[in-house]
Amino acid sequence: MVVAAGLLVLGRLLRGPRVLDRVVALDALVTLLVAGAVVGSRLRGEAAGGHVVIVLALLGFVGTLAAARLVQRREDMR
């Protein structure tokens, strides 16, 4: 299910008519990557992947904030 959702989000990322659609799709894709990493580590019985998941989640959040701020500045300049 995570892979199917990732493919749908990837389609929105590539086709998105506006920049904000692509930003939201990229954020959703990072969230799905984090979810996939958690599911994969639990299926393998590993608990050591927690640090990687936290770093991925934080990078996704910061990246989304930066992209939203960039889009806002572009709109303010127009």
mmCIF file of N, CA, C and O in Angstrom:
data_model
loop_
_atom_site.group_PDB
_atom_site.id
_atom_site.type_symbol
_atom_site.label_atom_id
_atom_site.label_comp_id
_atom_site.label_asym_id
_atom_site.label_seq_id
_atom_site.Cartn_x
_atom_site.Cartn_y
_atom_site.Cartn_z
ATOM 1 N N MET A 1 0.821 -1.182 0.000
ATOM 2 C CA MET A 1 0.000 0.000 0.000
ATOM 3 C C MET A 1 0.874 1.258 0.000
ATOM 4 O O MET A 1 0.500 2.254 -0.617
ATOM 5 N N VAL A 2 1.984 1.197 0.699
ATOM 6 C CA VAL A 2 2.873 2.358 0.739
ATOM 7 C C VAL A 2 3.462 2.617 -0.645
ATOM 8 O O VAL A 2 3.568 3.764 -1.086
ATOM 9 N N VAL A 3 3.811 1.554 -1.352
ATOM 10 C CA VAL A 3 4.372 1.707 -2.701
ATOM 11 C C VAL A 3 3.324 2.267 -3.653
ATOM 12 O O VAL A 3 3.619 3.158 -4.466
ATOM 13 N N ALA A 4 2.090 1.774 -3.572
ATOM 14 C CA ALA A 4 1.024 2.288 -4.434
ATOM 15 C C ALA A 4 0.766 3.766 -4.157
ATOM 16 O O ALA A 4 0.614 4.576 -5.086
ATOM 17 N N ALA A 5 0.746 4.143 -2.896
ATOM 18 C CA ALA A 5 0.559 5.551 -2.548
ATOM 19 C C ALA A 5 1.741 6.382 -3.048
ATOM 20 O O ALA A 5 1.562 7.505 -3.526
ATOM 21 N N GLY A 6 2.934 5.829 -2.968
ATOM 22 C CA GLY A 6 4.118 6.532 -3.462
ATOM 23 C C GLY A 6 4.064 6.781 -4.958
ATOM 24 O O GLY A 6 4.454 7.843 -5.437
ATOM 25 N N LEU A 7 3.567 5.803 -5.696
ATOM 26 C CA LEU A 7 3.434 5.983 -7.145
ATOM 27 C C LEU A 7 2.399 7.052 -7.487
ATOM 28 O O LEU A 7 2.609 7.863 -8.402
ATOM 29 N N LEU A 8 1.306 7.084 -6.752
ATOM 30 C CA LEU A 8 0.298 8.112 -6.984
ATOM 31 C C LEU A 8 0.839 9.499 -6.655
ATOM 32 O O LEU A 8 0.616 10.467 -7.398
ATOM 33 N N VAL A 9 1.566 9.598 -5.557
ATOM 34 C CA VAL A 9 2.140 10.886 -5.167
ATOM 35 C C VAL A 9 3.222 11.301 -6.165
ATOM 36 O O VAL A 9 3.345 12.480 -6.512
ATOM 37 N N LEU A 10 3.994 10.357 -6.656
ATOM 38 C CA LEU A 10 5.005 10.664 -7.657
ATOM 39 C C LEU A 10 4.370 11.209 -8.935
ATOM 40 O O LEU A 10 4.902 12.135 -9.558
ATOM 41 N N GLY A 11 3.223 10.654 -9.299
ATOM 42 C CA GLY A 11 2.484 11.181 -10.450
ATOM 43 C C GLY A 11 2.068 12.624 -10.238
ATOM 44 O O GLY A 11 2.173 13.459 -11.144
ATOM 45 N N ARG A 12 1.603 12.955 -9.038
ATOM 46 C CA ARG A 12 1.216 14.341 -8.732
ATOM 47 C C ARG A 12 2.445 15.242 -8.724
ATOM 48 O O ARG A 12 2.390 16.384 -9.147
ATOM 49 N N LEU A 13 3.560 14.708 -8.251
ATOM 50 C CA LEU A 13 4.789 15.489 -8.215
ATOM 51 C C LEU A 13 5.249 15.855 -9.624
ATOM 52 O O LEU A 13 5.684 16.978 -9.872
ATOM 53 N N LEU A 14 5.120 14.942 -10.542
ATOM 54 C CA LEU A 14 5.561 15.194 -11.914
ATOM 55 C C LEU A 14 4.563 16.028 -12.707
ATOM 56 O O LEU A 14 4.964 16.819 -13.566
ATOM 57 N N ARG A 15 3.258 15.846 -12.459
ATOM 58 C CA ARG A 15 2.237 16.523 -13.250
ATOM 59 C C ARG A 15 1.673 17.771 -12.611
ATOM 60 O O ARG A 15 1.034 18.559 -13.302
ATOM 61 N N GLY A 16 1.880 17.960 -11.315
ATOM 62 C CA GLY A 16 1.238 19.042 -10.570
ATOM 63 C C GLY A 16 1.163 20.350 -11.335
ATOM 64 O O GLY A 16 2.185 20.849 -11.783
ATOM 65 N N PRO A 17 -0.010 20.911 -11.473
ATOM 66 C CA PRO A 17 -0.109 22.125 -12.296
ATOM 67 C C PRO A 17 0.554 23.342 -11.644
ATOM 68 O O PRO A 17 1.033 24.228 -12.340
ATOM 69 N N ARG A 18 0.615 23.378 -10.328
ATOM 70 C CA ARG A 18 1.217 24.525 -9.640
ATOM 71 C C ARG A 18 2.389 24.074 -8.793
ATOM 72 O O ARG A 18 2.539 22.894 -8.484
ATOM 73 N N VAL A 19 3.199 25.023 -8.410
ATOM 74 C CA VAL A 19 4.373 24.718 -7.591
ATOM 75 C C VAL A 19 3.951 24.214 -6.219
ATOM 76 O O VAL A 19 4.561 23.287 -5.676
ATOM 77 N N LEU A 20 2.902 24.790 -5.650
ATOM 78 C CA LEU A 20 2.457 24.338 -4.330
ATOM 79 C C LEU A 20 1.971 22.896 -4.355
ATOM 80 O O LEU A 20 2.156 22.166 -3.370
ATOM 81 N N ASP A 21 1.369 22.471 -5.457
ATOM 82 C CA ASP A 21 0.974 21.066 -5.580
ATOM 83 C C ASP A 21 2.198 20.162 -5.522
ATOM 84 O O ASP A 21 2.183 19.102 -4.894
ATOM 85 N N ARG A 22 3.247 20.590 -6.176
ATOM 86 C CA ARG A 22 4.478 19.798 -6.172
ATOM 87 C C ARG A 22 5.138 19.791 -4.794
ATOM 88 O O ARG A 22 5.706 18.788 -4.370
ATOM 89 N N VAL A 23 5.067 20.897 -4.081
ATOM 90 C CA VAL A 23 5.642 20.967 -2.735
ATOM 91 C C VAL A 23 4.903 20.019 -1.801
ATOM 92 O O VAL A 23 5.521 19.267 -1.033
ATOM 93 N N VAL A 24 3.593 20.027 -1.868
ATOM 94 C CA VAL A 24 2.794 19.133 -1.024
ATOM 95 C C VAL A 24 3.053 17.673 -1.404
ATOM 96 O O VAL A 24 3.162 16.802 -0.538
ATOM 97 N N ALA A 25 3.180 17.396 -2.699
ATOM 98 C CA ALA A 25 3.460 16.032 -3.139
ATOM 99 C C ALA A 25 4.835 15.580 -2.654
ATOM 100 O O ALA A 25 5.013 14.425 -2.252
ATOM 101 N N LEU A 26 5.804 16.474 -2.681
ATOM 102 C CA LEU A 26 7.135 16.124 -2.195
ATOM 103 C C LEU A 26 7.116 15.843 -0.696
ATOM 104 O O LEU A 26 7.754 14.895 -0.227
ATOM 105 N N ASP A 27 6.360 16.623 0.046
ATOM 106 C CA ASP A 27 6.221 16.379 1.483
ATOM 107 C C ASP A 27 5.541 15.033 1.739
ATOM 108 O O ASP A 27 5.962 14.278 2.621
ATOM 109 N N ALA A 28 4.517 14.734 0.971
ATOM 110 C CA ALA A 28 3.844 13.447 1.121
ATOM 111 C C ALA A 28 4.770 12.293 0.755
ATOM 112 O O ALA A 28 4.745 11.229 1.401
ATOM 113 N N LEU A 29 5.611 12.500 -0.244
ATOM 114 C CA LEU A 29 6.553 11.453 -0.645
ATOM 115 C C LEU A 29 7.579 11.194 0.458
ATOM 116 O O LEU A 29 7.914 10.045 0.750
ATOM 117 N N VAL A 30 8.058 12.241 1.096
ATOM 118 C CA VAL A 30 8.997 12.065 2.212
ATOM 119 C C VAL A 30 8.312 11.340 3.366
ATOM 120 O O VAL A 30 8.903 10.456 3.993
ATOM 121 N N THR A 31 7.067 11.690 3.626
ATOM 122 C CA THR A 31 6.315 11.006 4.677
ATOM 123 C C THR A 31 6.151 9.525 4.357
ATOM 124 O O THR A 31 6.289 8.666 5.238
ATOM 125 N N LEU A 32 5.881 9.211 3.108
ATOM 126 C CA LEU A 32 5.751 7.812 2.706
ATOM 127 C C LEU A 32 7.092 7.079 2.796
ATOM 128 O O LEU A 32 7.126 5.890 3.134
ATOM 129 N N LEU A 33 8.184 7.759 2.503
ATOM 130 C CA LEU A 33 9.502 7.144 2.662
ATOM 131 C C LEU A 33 9.782 6.825 4.125
ATOM 132 O O LEU A 33 10.329 5.763 4.443
ATOM 133 N N VAL A 34 9.413 7.728 4.998
ATOM 134 C CA VAL A 34 9.585 7.492 6.431
ATOM 135 C C VAL A 34 8.729 6.307 6.867
ATOM 136 O O VAL A 34 9.192 5.420 7.600
ATOM 137 N N ALA A 35 7.481 6.275 6.412
ATOM 138 C CA ALA A 35 6.597 5.156 6.761
ATOM 139 C C ALA A 35 7.139 3.839 6.221
ATOM 140 O O ALA A 35 7.106 2.810 6.915
ATOM 141 N N GLY A 36 7.661 3.857 5.007
ATOM 142 C CA GLY A 36 8.248 2.650 4.430
ATOM 143 C C GLY A 36 9.471 2.181 5.193
ATOM 144 O O GLY A 36 9.675 0.983 5.385
ATOM 145 N N ALA A 37 10.285 3.128 5.657
ATOM 146 C CA ALA A 37 11.458 2.768 6.449
ATOM 147 C C ALA A 37 11.057 2.141 7.781
ATOM 148 O O ALA A 37 11.667 1.170 8.237
ATOM 149 N N VAL A 38 10.011 2.679 8.389
ATOM 150 C CA VAL A 38 9.531 2.120 9.657
ATOM 151 C C VAL A 38 8.971 0.722 9.449
ATOM 152 O O VAL A 38 9.290 -0.207 10.212
ATOM 153 N N VAL A 39 8.159 0.558 8.431
ATOM 154 C CA VAL A 39 7.568 -0.762 8.156
ATOM 155 C C VAL A 39 8.664 -1.771 7.823
ATOM 156 O O VAL A 39 8.654 -2.905 8.313
ATOM 157 N N GLY A 40 9.635 -1.358 7.009
ATOM 158 C CA GLY A 40 10.726 -2.262 6.644
ATOM 159 C C GLY A 40 11.565 -2.673 7.831
ATOM 160 O O GLY A 40 11.932 -3.842 7.966
ATOM 161 N N SER A 41 11.864 -1.736 8.706
ATOM 162 C CA SER A 41 12.674 -2.092 9.876
ATOM 163 C C SER A 41 11.905 -2.986 10.832
ATOM 164 O O SER A 41 12.484 -3.861 11.471
ATOM 165 N N ARG A 42 10.610 -2.770 10.950
ATOM 166 C CA ARG A 42 9.800 -3.636 11.828
ATOM 167 C C ARG A 42 9.670 -5.039 11.247
ATOM 168 O O ARG A 42 9.674 -6.023 11.984
ATOM 169 N N LEU A 43 9.556 -5.146 9.930
ATOM 170 C CA LEU A 43 9.457 -6.470 9.312
ATOM 171 C C LEU A 43 10.754 -7.261 9.476
ATOM 172 O O LEU A 43 10.730 -8.480 9.606
ATOM 173 N N ARG A 44 11.885 -6.551 9.453
ATOM 174 C CA ARG A 44 13.175 -7.215 9.647
ATOM 175 C C ARG A 44 13.509 -7.421 11.114
ATOM 176 O O ARG A 44 14.479 -8.092 11.453
ATOM 177 N N GLY A 45 12.742 -6.821 12.003
ATOM 178 C CA GLY A 45 12.980 -6.967 13.429
ATOM 179 C C GLY A 45 14.106 -6.097 13.944
ATOM 180 O O GLY A 45 14.677 -6.370 14.992
ATOM 181 N N GLU A 46 14.427 -5.045 13.213
ATOM 182 C CA GLU A 46 15.499 -4.143 13.619
ATOM 183 C C GLU A 46 14.915 -2.929 14.326
ATOM 184 O O GLU A 46 13.894 -2.394 13.935
ATOM 185 N N ALA A 47 15.599 -2.497 15.340
ATOM 186 C CA ALA A 47 15.169 -1.291 16.049
ATOM 187 C C ALA A 47 16.183 -0.169 15.877
ATOM 188 O O ALA A 47 16.000 0.914 16.401
ATOM 189 N N ALA A 48 17.266 -0.427 15.144
ATOM 190 C CA ALA A 48 18.346 0.548 15.015
ATOM 191 C C ALA A 48 18.051 1.627 13.980
ATOM 192 O O ALA A 48 18.788 2.588 13.878
ATOM 193 N N GLY A 49 17.005 1.508 13.209
ATOM 194 C CA GLY A 49 16.715 2.474 12.158
ATOM 195 C C GLY A 49 15.971 3.705 12.633
ATOM 196 O O GLY A 49 15.606 4.555 11.825
ATOM 197 N N GLY A 50 15.753 3.842 13.923
ATOM 198 C CA GLY A 50 14.995 4.960 14.461
ATOM 199 C C GLY A 50 15.647 6.302 14.205
ATOM 200 O O GLY A 50 14.966 7.285 13.913
ATOM 201 N N HIS A 51 16.965 6.352 14.269
ATOM 202 C CA HIS A 51 17.671 7.609 14.045
ATOM 203 C C HIS A 51 17.521 8.064 12.594
ATOM 204 O O HIS A 51 17.351 9.249 12.323
ATOM 205 N N VAL A 52 17.591 7.125 11.692
ATOM 206 C CA VAL A 52 17.453 7.451 10.266
ATOM 207 C C VAL A 52 16.059 7.991 9.983
ATOM 208 O O VAL A 52 15.902 8.965 9.237
ATOM 209 N N VAL A 53 15.057 7.393 10.579
ATOM 210 C CA VAL A 53 13.678 7.834 10.371
ATOM 211 C C VAL A 53 13.473 9.245 10.908
ATOM 212 O O VAL A 53 12.838 10.082 10.260
ATOM 213 N N ILE A 54 14.039 9.532 12.055
ATOM 214 C CA ILE A 54 13.899 10.874 12.633
ATOM 215 C C ILE A 54 14.590 11.912 11.754
ATOM 216 O O ILE A 54 14.048 12.989 11.495
ATOM 217 N N VAL A 55 15.768 11.600 11.251
ATOM 218 C CA VAL A 55 16.486 12.531 10.383
ATOM 219 C C VAL A 55 15.709 12.756 9.088
ATOM 220 O O VAL A 55 15.588 13.893 8.615
ATOM 221 N N LEU A 56 15.170 11.694 8.488
ATOM 222 C CA LEU A 56 14.370 11.839 7.271
ATOM 223 C C LEU A 56 13.142 12.705 7.502
ATOM 224 O O LEU A 56 12.811 13.562 6.688
ATOM 225 N N ALA A 57 12.477 12.496 8.610
ATOM 226 C CA ALA A 57 11.281 13.283 8.916
ATOM 227 C C ALA A 57 11.629 14.757 9.108
ATOM 228 O O ALA A 57 10.925 15.646 8.604
ATOM 229 N N LEU A 58 12.712 15.040 9.820
ATOM 230 C CA LEU A 58 13.120 16.424 10.035
ATOM 231 C C LEU A 58 13.557 17.100 8.737
ATOM 232 O O LEU A 58 13.224 18.263 8.495
ATOM 233 N N LEU A 59 14.287 16.381 7.907
ATOM 234 C CA LEU A 59 14.688 16.948 6.615
ATOM 235 C C LEU A 59 13.486 17.237 5.726
ATOM 236 O O LEU A 59 13.440 18.261 5.039
ATOM 237 N N GLY A 60 12.523 16.350 5.742
ATOM 238 C CA GLY A 60 11.309 16.588 4.971
ATOM 239 C C GLY A 60 10.553 17.804 5.455
ATOM 240 O O GLY A 60 10.079 18.630 4.657
ATOM 241 N N PHE A 61 10.461 17.960 6.755
ATOM 242 C CA PHE A 61 9.756 19.105 7.330
ATOM 243 C C PHE A 61 10.462 20.417 7.003
ATOM 244 O O PHE A 61 9.842 21.380 6.556
ATOM 245 N N VAL A 62 11.768 20.446 7.184
ATOM 246 C CA VAL A 62 12.537 21.662 6.905
ATOM 247 C C VAL A 62 12.499 21.983 5.409
ATOM 248 O O VAL A 62 12.371 23.145 5.010
ATOM 249 N N GLY A 63 12.581 20.971 4.574
ATOM 250 C CA GLY A 63 12.508 21.188 3.133
ATOM 251 C C GLY A 63 11.168 21.752 2.698
ATOM 252 O O GLY A 63 11.099 22.637 1.841
ATOM 253 N N THR A 64 10.097 21.271 3.298
ATOM 254 C CA THR A 64 8.770 21.783 2.978
ATOM 255 C C THR A 64 8.621 23.231 3.415
ATOM 256 O O THR A 64 8.065 24.060 2.687
ATOM 257 N N LEU A 65 9.130 23.552 4.592
ATOM 258 C CA LEU A 65 9.078 24.939 5.058
ATOM 259 C C LEU A 65 9.870 25.864 4.134
ATOM 260 O O LEU A 65 9.414 26.963 3.794
ATOM 261 N N ALA A 66 11.047 25.435 3.716
ATOM 262 C CA ALA A 66 11.870 26.253 2.829
ATOM 263 C C ALA A 66 11.195 26.460 1.477
ATOM 264 O O ALA A 66 11.199 27.571 0.935
ATOM 265 N N ALA A 67 10.599 25.416 0.935
ATOM 266 C CA ALA A 67 9.928 25.534 -0.350
ATOM 267 C C ALA A 67 8.698 26.426 -0.253
ATOM 268 O O ALA A 67 8.441 27.242 -1.154
ATOM 269 N N ALA A 68 7.943 26.307 0.819
ATOM 270 C CA ALA A 68 6.764 27.155 0.992
ATOM 271 C C ALA A 68 7.162 28.621 1.127
ATOM 272 O O ALA A 68 6.513 29.511 0.564
ATOM 273 N N ARG A 69 8.241 28.879 1.852
ATOM 274 C CA ARG A 69 8.713 30.260 2.000
ATOM 275 C C ARG A 69 9.186 30.812 0.656
ATOM 276 O O ARG A 69 8.947 31.973 0.324
ATOM 277 N N LEU A 70 9.851 29.985 -0.152
ATOM 278 C CA LEU A 70 10.305 30.410 -1.472
ATOM 279 C C LEU A 70 9.120 30.754 -2.371
ATOM 280 O O LEU A 70 9.133 31.780 -3.063
ATOM 281 N N VAL A 71 8.097 29.921 -2.352
ATOM 282 C CA VAL A 71 6.912 30.181 -3.159
ATOM 283 C C VAL A 71 6.230 31.462 -2.699
ATOM 284 O O VAL A 71 5.791 32.282 -3.512
ATOM 285 N N GLN A 72 6.171 31.685 -1.406
ATOM 286 C CA GLN A 72 5.548 32.899 -0.881
ATOM 287 C C GLN A 72 6.331 34.140 -1.310
ATOM 288 O O GLN A 72 5.733 35.138 -1.707
ATOM 289 N N ARG A 73 7.633 34.089 -1.268
ATOM 290 C CA ARG A 73 8.445 35.234 -1.692
ATOM 291 C C ARG A 73 8.279 35.514 -3.166
ATOM 292 O O ARG A 73 8.257 36.668 -3.593
ATOM 293 N N ARG A 74 8.178 34.458 -3.971
ATOM 294 C CA ARG A 74 7.967 34.657 -5.415
ATOM 295 C C ARG A 74 6.639 35.338 -5.683
ATOM 296 O O ARG A 74 6.539 36.203 -6.551
ATOM 297 N N GLU A 75 5.603 34.934 -4.953
ATOM 298 C CA GLU A 75 4.290 35.545 -5.143
ATOM 299 C C GLU A 75 4.283 36.986 -4.657
ATOM 300 O O GLU A 75 3.599 37.824 -5.231
ATOM 301 N N ASP A 76 5.037 37.286 -3.601
ATOM 302 C CA ASP A 76 5.101 38.649 -3.104
ATOM 303 C C ASP A 76 5.815 39.572 -4.079
ATOM 304 O O ASP A 76 5.527 40.755 -4.153
ATOM 305 N N MET A 77 6.768 39.038 -4.843
ATOM 306 C CA MET A 77 7.506 39.846 -5.807
ATOM 307 C C MET A 77 6.655 40.188 -7.030
ATOM 308 O O MET A 77 6.954 41.142 -7.726
ATOM 309 N N ARG A 78 5.649 39.415 -7.299
ATOM 310 C CA ARG A 78 4.817 39.655 -8.484
ATOM 311 C C ARG A 78 3.915 40.769 -8.241
ATOM 312 O O ARG A 78 3.392 41.514 -7.981
#
